[in-house]
Structures are given as C-alpha cells and as structure tokens.
mmCIF file of C-alpha atoms in Angstrom:
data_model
loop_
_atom_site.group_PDB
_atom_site.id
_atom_site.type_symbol
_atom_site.label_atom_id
_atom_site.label_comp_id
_atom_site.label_asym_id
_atom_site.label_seq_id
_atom_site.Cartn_x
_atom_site.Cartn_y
_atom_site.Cartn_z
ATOM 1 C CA UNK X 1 0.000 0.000 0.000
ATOM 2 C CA UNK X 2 1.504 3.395 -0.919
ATOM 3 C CA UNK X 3 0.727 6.384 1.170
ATOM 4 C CA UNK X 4 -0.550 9.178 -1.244
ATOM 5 C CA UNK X 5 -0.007 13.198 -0.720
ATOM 6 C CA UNK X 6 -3.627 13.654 -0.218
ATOM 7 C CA UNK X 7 -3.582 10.735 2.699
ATOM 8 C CA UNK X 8 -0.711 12.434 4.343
ATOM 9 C CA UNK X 9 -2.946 15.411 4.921
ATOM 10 C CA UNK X 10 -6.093 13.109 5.615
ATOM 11 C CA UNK X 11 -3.876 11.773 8.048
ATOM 12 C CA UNK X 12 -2.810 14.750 9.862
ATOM 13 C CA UNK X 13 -5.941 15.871 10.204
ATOM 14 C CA UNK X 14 -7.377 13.131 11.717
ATOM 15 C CA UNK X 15 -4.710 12.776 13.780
ATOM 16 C CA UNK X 16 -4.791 16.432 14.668
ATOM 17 C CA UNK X 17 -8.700 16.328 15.309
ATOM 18 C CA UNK X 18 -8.273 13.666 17.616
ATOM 19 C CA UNK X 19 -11.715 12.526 18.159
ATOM 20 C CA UNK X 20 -11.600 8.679 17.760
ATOM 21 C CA UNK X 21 -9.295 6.226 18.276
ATOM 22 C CA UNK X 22 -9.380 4.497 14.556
ATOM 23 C CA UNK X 23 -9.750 5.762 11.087
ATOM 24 C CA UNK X 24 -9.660 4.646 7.599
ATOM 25 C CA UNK X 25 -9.770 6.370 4.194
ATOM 26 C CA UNK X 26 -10.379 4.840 0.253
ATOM 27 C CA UNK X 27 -8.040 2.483 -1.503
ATOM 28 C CA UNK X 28 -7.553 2.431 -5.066
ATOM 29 C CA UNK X 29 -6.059 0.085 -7.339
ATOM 30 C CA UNK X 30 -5.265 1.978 -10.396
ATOM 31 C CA UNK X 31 -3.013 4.735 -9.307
ATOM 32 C CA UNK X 32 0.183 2.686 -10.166
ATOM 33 C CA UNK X 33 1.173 0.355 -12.796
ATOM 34 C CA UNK X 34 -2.198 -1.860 -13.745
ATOM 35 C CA UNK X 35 -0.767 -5.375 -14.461
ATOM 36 C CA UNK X 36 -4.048 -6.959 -15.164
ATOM 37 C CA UNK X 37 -6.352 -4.889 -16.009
ATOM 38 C CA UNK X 38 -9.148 -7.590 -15.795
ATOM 39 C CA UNK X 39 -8.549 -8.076 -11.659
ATOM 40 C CA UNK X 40 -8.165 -4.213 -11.568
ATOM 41 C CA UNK X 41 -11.587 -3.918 -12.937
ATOM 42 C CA UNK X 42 -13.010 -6.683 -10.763
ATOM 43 C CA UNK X 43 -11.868 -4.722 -7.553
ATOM 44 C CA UNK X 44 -13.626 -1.326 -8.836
ATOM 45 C CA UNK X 45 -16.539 -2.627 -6.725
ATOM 46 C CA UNK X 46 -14.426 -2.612 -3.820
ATOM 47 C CA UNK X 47 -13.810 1.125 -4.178
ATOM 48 C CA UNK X 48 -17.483 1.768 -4.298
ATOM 49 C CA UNK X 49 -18.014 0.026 -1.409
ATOM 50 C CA UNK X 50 -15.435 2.094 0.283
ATOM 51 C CA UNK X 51 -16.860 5.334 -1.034
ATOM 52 C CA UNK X 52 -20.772 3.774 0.160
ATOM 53 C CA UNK X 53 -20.441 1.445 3.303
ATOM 54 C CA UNK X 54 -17.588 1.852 4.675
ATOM 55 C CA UNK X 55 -17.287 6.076 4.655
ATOM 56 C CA UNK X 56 -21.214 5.898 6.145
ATOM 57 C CA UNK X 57 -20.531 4.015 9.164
ATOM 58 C CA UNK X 58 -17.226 5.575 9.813
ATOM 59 C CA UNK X 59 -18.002 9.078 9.342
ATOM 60 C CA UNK X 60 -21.968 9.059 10.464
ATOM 61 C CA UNK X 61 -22.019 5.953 12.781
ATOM 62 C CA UNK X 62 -18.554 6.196 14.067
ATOM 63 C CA UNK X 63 -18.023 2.615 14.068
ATOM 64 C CA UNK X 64 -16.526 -0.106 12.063
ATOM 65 C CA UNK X 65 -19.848 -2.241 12.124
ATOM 66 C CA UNK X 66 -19.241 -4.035 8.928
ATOM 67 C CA UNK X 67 -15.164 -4.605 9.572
ATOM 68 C CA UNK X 68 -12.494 -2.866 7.694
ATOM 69 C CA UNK X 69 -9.161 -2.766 5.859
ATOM 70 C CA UNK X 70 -6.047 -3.826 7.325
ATOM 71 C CA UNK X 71 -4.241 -2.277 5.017
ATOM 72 C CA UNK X 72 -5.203 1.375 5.465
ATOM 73 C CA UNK X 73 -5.311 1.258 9.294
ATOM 74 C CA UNK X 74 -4.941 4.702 11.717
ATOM 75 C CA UNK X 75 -4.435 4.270 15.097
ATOM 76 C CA UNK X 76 -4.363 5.507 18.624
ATOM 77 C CA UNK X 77 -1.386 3.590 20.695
ATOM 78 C CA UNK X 78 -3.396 3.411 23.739
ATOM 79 C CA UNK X 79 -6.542 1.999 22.382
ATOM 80 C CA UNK X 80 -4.447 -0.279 19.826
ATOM 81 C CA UNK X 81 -2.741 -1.854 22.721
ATOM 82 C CA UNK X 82 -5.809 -1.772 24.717
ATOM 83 C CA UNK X 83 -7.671 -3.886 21.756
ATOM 84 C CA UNK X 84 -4.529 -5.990 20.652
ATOM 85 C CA UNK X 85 -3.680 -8.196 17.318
ATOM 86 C CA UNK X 86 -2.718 -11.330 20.266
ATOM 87 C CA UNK X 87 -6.098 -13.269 19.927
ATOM 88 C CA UNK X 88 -4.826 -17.017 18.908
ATOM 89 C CA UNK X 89 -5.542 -18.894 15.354
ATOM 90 C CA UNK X 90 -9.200 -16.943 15.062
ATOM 91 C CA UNK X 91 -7.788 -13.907 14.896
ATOM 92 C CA UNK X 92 -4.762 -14.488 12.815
ATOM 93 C CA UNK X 93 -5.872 -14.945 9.411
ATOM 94 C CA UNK X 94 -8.881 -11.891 8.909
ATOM 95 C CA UNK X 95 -6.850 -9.891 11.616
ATOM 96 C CA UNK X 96 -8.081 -6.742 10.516
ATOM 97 C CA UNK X 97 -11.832 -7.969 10.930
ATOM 98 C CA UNK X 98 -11.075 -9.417 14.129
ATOM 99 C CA UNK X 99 -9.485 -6.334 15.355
ATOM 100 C CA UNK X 100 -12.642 -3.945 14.357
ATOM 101 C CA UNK X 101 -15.072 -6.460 16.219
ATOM 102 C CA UNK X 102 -12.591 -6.416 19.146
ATOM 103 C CA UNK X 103 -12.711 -2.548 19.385
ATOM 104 C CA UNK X 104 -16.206 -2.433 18.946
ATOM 105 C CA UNK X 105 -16.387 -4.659 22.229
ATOM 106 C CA UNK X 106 -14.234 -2.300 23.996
ATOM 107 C CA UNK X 107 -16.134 0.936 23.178
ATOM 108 C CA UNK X 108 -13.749 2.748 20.905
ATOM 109 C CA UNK X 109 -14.956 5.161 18.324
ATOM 110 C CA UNK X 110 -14.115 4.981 13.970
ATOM 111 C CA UNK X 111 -13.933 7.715 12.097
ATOM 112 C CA UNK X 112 -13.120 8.564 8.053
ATOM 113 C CA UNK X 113 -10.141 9.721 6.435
ATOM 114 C CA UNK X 114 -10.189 12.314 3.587
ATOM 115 C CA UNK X 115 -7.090 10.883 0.701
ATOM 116 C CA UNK X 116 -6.626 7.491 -0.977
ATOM 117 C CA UNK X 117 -3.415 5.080 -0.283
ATOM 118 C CA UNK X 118 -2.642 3.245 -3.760
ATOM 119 C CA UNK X 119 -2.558 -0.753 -3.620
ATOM 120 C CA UNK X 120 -2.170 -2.845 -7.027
ATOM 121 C CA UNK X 121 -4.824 -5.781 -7.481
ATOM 122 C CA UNK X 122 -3.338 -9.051 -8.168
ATOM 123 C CA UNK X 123 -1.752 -9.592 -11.115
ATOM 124 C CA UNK X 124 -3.263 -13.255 -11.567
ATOM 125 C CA UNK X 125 -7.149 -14.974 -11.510
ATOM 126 C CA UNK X 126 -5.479 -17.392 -9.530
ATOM 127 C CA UNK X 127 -4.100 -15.201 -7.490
ATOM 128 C CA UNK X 128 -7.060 -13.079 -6.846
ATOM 129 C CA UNK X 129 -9.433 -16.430 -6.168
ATOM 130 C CA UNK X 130 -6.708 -17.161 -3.492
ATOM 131 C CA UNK X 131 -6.986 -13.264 -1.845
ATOM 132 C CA UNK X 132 -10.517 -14.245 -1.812
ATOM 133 C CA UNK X 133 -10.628 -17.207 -0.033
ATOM 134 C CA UNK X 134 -8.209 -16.246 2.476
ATOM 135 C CA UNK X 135 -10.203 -13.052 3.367
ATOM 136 C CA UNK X 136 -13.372 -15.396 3.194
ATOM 137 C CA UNK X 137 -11.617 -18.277 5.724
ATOM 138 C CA UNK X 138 -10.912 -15.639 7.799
ATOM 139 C CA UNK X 139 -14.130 -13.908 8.071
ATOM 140 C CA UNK X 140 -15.515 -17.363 8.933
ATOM 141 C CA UNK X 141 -13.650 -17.764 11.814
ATOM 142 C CA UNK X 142 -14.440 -14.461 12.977
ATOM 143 C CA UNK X 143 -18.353 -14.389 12.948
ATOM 144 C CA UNK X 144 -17.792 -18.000 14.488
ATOM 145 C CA UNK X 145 -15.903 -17.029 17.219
ATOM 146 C CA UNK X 146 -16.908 -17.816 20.541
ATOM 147 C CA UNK X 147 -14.748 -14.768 21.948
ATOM 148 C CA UNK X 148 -17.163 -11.940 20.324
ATOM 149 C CA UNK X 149 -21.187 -11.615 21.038
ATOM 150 C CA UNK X 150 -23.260 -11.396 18.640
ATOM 151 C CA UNK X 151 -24.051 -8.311 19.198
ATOM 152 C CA UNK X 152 -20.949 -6.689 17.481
ATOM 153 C CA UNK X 153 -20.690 -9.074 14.876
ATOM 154 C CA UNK X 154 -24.158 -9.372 13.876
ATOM 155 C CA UNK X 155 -23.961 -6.855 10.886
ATOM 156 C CA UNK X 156 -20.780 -8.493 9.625
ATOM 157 C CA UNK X 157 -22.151 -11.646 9.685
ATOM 158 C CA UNK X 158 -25.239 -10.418 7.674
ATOM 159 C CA UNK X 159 -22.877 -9.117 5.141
ATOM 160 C CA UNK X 160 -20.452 -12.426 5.251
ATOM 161 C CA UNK X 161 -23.259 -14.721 4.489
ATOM 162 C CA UNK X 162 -25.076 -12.803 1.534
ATOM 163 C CA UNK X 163 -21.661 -12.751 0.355
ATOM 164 C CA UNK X 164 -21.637 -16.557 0.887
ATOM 165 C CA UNK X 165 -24.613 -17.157 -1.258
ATOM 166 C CA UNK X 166 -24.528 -14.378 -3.809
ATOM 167 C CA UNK X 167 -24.525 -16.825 -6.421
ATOM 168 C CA UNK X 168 -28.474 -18.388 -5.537
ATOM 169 C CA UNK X 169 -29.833 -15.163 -7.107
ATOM 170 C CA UNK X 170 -28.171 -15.427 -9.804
ATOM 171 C CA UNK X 171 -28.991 -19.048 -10.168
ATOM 172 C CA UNK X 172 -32.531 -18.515 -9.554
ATOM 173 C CA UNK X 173 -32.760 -15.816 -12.352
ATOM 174 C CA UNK X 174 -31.666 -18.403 -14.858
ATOM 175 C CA UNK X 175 -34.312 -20.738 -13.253
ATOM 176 C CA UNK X 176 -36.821 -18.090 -14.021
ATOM 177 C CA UNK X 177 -35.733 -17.345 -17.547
ATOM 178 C CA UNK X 178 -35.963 -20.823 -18.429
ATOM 179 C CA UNK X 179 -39.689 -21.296 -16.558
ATOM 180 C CA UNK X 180 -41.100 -17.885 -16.184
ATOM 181 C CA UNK X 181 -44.641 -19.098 -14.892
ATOM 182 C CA UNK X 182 -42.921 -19.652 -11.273
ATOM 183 C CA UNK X 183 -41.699 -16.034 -11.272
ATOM 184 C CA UNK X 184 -42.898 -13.835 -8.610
ATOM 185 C CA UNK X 185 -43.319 -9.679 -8.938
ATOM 186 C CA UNK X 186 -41.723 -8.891 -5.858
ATOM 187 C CA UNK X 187 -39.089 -11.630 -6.056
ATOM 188 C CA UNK X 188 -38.396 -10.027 -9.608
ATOM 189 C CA UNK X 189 -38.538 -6.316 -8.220
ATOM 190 C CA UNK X 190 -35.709 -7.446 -5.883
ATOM 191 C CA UNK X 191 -33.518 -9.189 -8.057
ATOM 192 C CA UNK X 192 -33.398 -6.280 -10.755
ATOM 193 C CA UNK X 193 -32.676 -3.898 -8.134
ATOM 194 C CA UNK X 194 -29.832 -5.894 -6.679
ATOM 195 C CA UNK X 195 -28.483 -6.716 -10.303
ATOM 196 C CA UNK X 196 -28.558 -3.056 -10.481
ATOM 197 C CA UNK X 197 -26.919 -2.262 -7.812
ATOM 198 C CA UNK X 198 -23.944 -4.525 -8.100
ATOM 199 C CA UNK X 199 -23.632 -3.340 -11.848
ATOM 200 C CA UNK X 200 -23.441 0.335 -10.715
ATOM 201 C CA UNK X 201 -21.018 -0.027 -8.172
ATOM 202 C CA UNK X 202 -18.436 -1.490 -11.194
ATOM 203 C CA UNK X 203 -19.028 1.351 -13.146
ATOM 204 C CA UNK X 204 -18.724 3.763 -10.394
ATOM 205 C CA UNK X 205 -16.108 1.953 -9.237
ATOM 206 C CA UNK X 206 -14.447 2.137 -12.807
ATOM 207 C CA UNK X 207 -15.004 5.935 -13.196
ATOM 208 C CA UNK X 208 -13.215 6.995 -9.851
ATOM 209 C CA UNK X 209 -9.868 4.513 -10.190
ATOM 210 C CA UNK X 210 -9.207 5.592 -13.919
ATOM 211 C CA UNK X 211 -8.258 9.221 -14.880
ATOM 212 C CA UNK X 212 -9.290 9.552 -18.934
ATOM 213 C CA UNK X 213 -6.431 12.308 -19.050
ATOM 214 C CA UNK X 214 -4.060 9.380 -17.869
ATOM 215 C CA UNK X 215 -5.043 6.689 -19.670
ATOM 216 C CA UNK X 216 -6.711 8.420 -22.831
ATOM 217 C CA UNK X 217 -10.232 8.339 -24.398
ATOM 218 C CA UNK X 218 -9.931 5.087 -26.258
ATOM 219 C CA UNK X 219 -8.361 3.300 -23.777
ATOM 220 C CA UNK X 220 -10.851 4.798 -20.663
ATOM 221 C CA UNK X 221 -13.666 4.083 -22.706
ATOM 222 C CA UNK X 222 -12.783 -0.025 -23.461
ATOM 223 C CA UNK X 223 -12.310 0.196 -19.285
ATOM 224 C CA UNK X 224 -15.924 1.328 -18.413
ATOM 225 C CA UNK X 225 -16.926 -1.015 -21.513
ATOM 226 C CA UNK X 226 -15.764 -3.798 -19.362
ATOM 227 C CA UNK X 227 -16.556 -3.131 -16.079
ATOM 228 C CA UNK X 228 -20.086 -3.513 -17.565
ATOM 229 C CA UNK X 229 -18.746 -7.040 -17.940
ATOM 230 C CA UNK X 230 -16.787 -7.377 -14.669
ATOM 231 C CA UNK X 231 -19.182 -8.331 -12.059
ATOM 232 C CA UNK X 232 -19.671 -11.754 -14.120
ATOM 233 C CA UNK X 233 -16.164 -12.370 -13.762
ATOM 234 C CA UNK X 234 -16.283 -11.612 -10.400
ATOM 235 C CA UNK X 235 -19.255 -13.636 -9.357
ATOM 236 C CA UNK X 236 -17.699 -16.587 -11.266
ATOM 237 C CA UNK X 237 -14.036 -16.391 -9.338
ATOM 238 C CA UNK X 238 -15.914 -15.297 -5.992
ATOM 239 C CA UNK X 239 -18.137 -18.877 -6.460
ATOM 240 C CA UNK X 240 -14.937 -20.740 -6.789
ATOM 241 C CA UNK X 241 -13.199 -18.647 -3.911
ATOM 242 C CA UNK X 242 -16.116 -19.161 -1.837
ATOM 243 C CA UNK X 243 -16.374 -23.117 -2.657
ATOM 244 C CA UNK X 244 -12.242 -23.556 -2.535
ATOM 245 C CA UNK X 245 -12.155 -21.639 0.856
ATOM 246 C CA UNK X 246 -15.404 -24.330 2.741
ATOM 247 C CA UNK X 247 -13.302 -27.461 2.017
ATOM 248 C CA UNK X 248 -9.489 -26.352 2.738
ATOM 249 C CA UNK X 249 -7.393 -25.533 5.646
ATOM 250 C CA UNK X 250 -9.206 -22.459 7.037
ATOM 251 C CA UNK X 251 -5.918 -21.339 9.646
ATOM 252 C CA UNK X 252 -3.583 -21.115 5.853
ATOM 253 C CA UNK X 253 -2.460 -17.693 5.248
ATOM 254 C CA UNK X 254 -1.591 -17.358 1.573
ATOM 255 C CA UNK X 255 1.043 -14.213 0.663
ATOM 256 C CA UNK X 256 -0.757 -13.015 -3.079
ATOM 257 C CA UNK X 257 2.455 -11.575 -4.898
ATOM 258 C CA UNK X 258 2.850 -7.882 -5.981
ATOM 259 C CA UNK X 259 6.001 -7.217 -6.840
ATOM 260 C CA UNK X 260 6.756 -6.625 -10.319
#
C-alpha cells in the first residue's frame, strides 16, 4: 500500500482532530502500474463500497460495524494496545476484521479519512481467487468465534453470508428465464434492483480509479466497456473462492504476490 499526498494530509488531520481512536480512508487500485487490467476492474466494486459502506458508518455511525481494511489502518497507541492483534488462530488470518469487532467490544470510536493510499490488485485470476478465499476463511472464523457476542458481529455476519450465497440469485434468475410461470413480482422487483446495484457499483467503481487524461479516451472508454462485464467475472471467481475456501485448511495464510 503506498501512502498518497492527499492521505498524508487526511492523516494529519485526523490525527490532529483527535476525536476517535481508529480511522480509515479509500483504496484504489489503479493509481500505479495496472498489471491486469481484468482483476483491476473486478476490484472497482471494492472502491465503491469504500466510497458507500464503509465512509457511512465511519463518518456518520462512528463505528466499524461491517469490519475494515487492514491495510489502510490509523491508530491511537493506547486503544491499539488496549484492543490488541494477540487473539490465537481466530484472529490471525482476517486480523483486521477481528481487530474492528474487538474494538467495537471495547467501546472505541471509527472515524473517516479524507485521501486514498494506492494498492495494485493481483496480477493473476489465480491469485485473486486465493486473496478471496483467504479473506473469506478468515471472516468465517471471525463471525464463528466464541470470543465476540453477537451483538458486534451481527452486521458483519449479515454481510459475510449474503456474500456466501450471492450466487443463488443469480442461479434462480436463470431458473426463471428458463420457466417464467414460477416467477414472482416482488421476487423479480428485488432481483433487478440488486443486479442493479452490483452493476453500478463497477461502473462507479471504474469511473473513480481511472483518470481519462491518464489513460486516454480510447483506452478509458474499453475500461468502463468492461466493467459492464466485470461483475460476471467476479461472481464466477468469488463462487470458486467461496467453494475452494469451505473445504481447505481455514488457519492457511496465503502471501498473493505484488512485486513486479
């Protein structure tokens, strides 16, 4: 992760402000060199979520309800030493999750950072499917931890298991295609809104990672031509992330390779 000019002064300011122990700003994954531009365009929905989710509950509810990012991490010393990383195998592999539900029991207050830090998406599928199961592993062990209540994990477990099964609506829209007397209005409402949804946050995603004056016209327009494409690559490696990560060795902490 590379600290941007624009963090630096995010930084400060929070720092400077001083009214919560923990903050967090946006990551984004085109700043740098883009080695595979397919991956990079799979994580654009990971900047919208950043920009959606994750700035509303830092910056409104002041707490990191649905987890966070390791890898863009502010902290007090006090309350980071109050809340420690030391919490056994559970905690080791989604240690950033672990550490938000951890500070959540302890009473300690989130808050949003103004300036991106720069990462790089992984340069592989494979790699990327492996990122993905490790993060999902990890989450796994954190919602079924015996050391947190329920009632600070309860969103993120919400969140972990639609992520879990986000490929039944999919499924069940090609049921319907196929046998369209079974479909129900509402059930149909829902689905087109959530198909909606997931295909605006690539484009949105897409339009605030890539600069046109960087990249130029022709090449910025083939980009948000196939982030209109993306979240069908993305639901396809997620699937085999998801399936991959239920039957292997949940405590394995795989190192995805950036260096180019």
């Amino acid at each position: 992760t590379v600290m941007s000019a624009q963090s630096v002064r995010g930084i400060v300011n929070f720092v400077v402000d001083g009214r919560h122990d923990f903050g967090q700003g946006l990551i984004t994954y085109a700043d740098q060199q883009v080695v595979n531009p397919w991956v990079t365009l799979m994580d654009a929905h990971r900047v919208a979520d950043d920009m959606g989710k994750m700035r509303f509950q830092l910056q409104y509810l002041n707490q990191a309800l649905f987890s966070w990012k390791g890898s863009y991490m502010v902290c007090r010393v006090k309350a980071e030493l109050e809340v420690s990383y030391d919490h056994g195998l559970d905690g080791s592999v989604a240690e950033d999750c672990y550490f938000a539900m951890r500070a959540l029991m302890g009473r300690h207050t989130f808050g949003w950072i103004e300036g991106p830090m720069w990462e790089k998406s992984p340069f592989t599928i494979w790699d990327y499917i492996e990122q993905r199961k490790r993060w999902m592993q990890g989450i796994w062990l954190v919602v079924h931890s015996p050391n947190i209540p329920w009632s600070c994990k309860m969103l993120r477990a919400m969140s972990f298991y639609g992520y879990m099964t986000m490929a039944l609506p999919k499924l069940l829209s090609l049921f319907l295609y196929f046998m369209p007397q079974y479909s129900i209005s509402w059930v149909s409402v829902l689905q087109a809104f959530m198909d909606a949804n997931t295909n605006y946050m690539f484009i949105f995603g897409t339009y605030k990672m890539f600069n046109v004056r960087k990249v130029g016209v022709k090449r910025y327009v083939m980009l948000m031509f196939g982030s209109l494409f993306a979240p069908t690559v993305y639901l396809i490696a997620d699937t085999i992330a998801i399936l991959y990560g239920l039957f292997s060795n949940k405590y394995k902490f795989y190192l995805v390779n950036k260096h180019v």
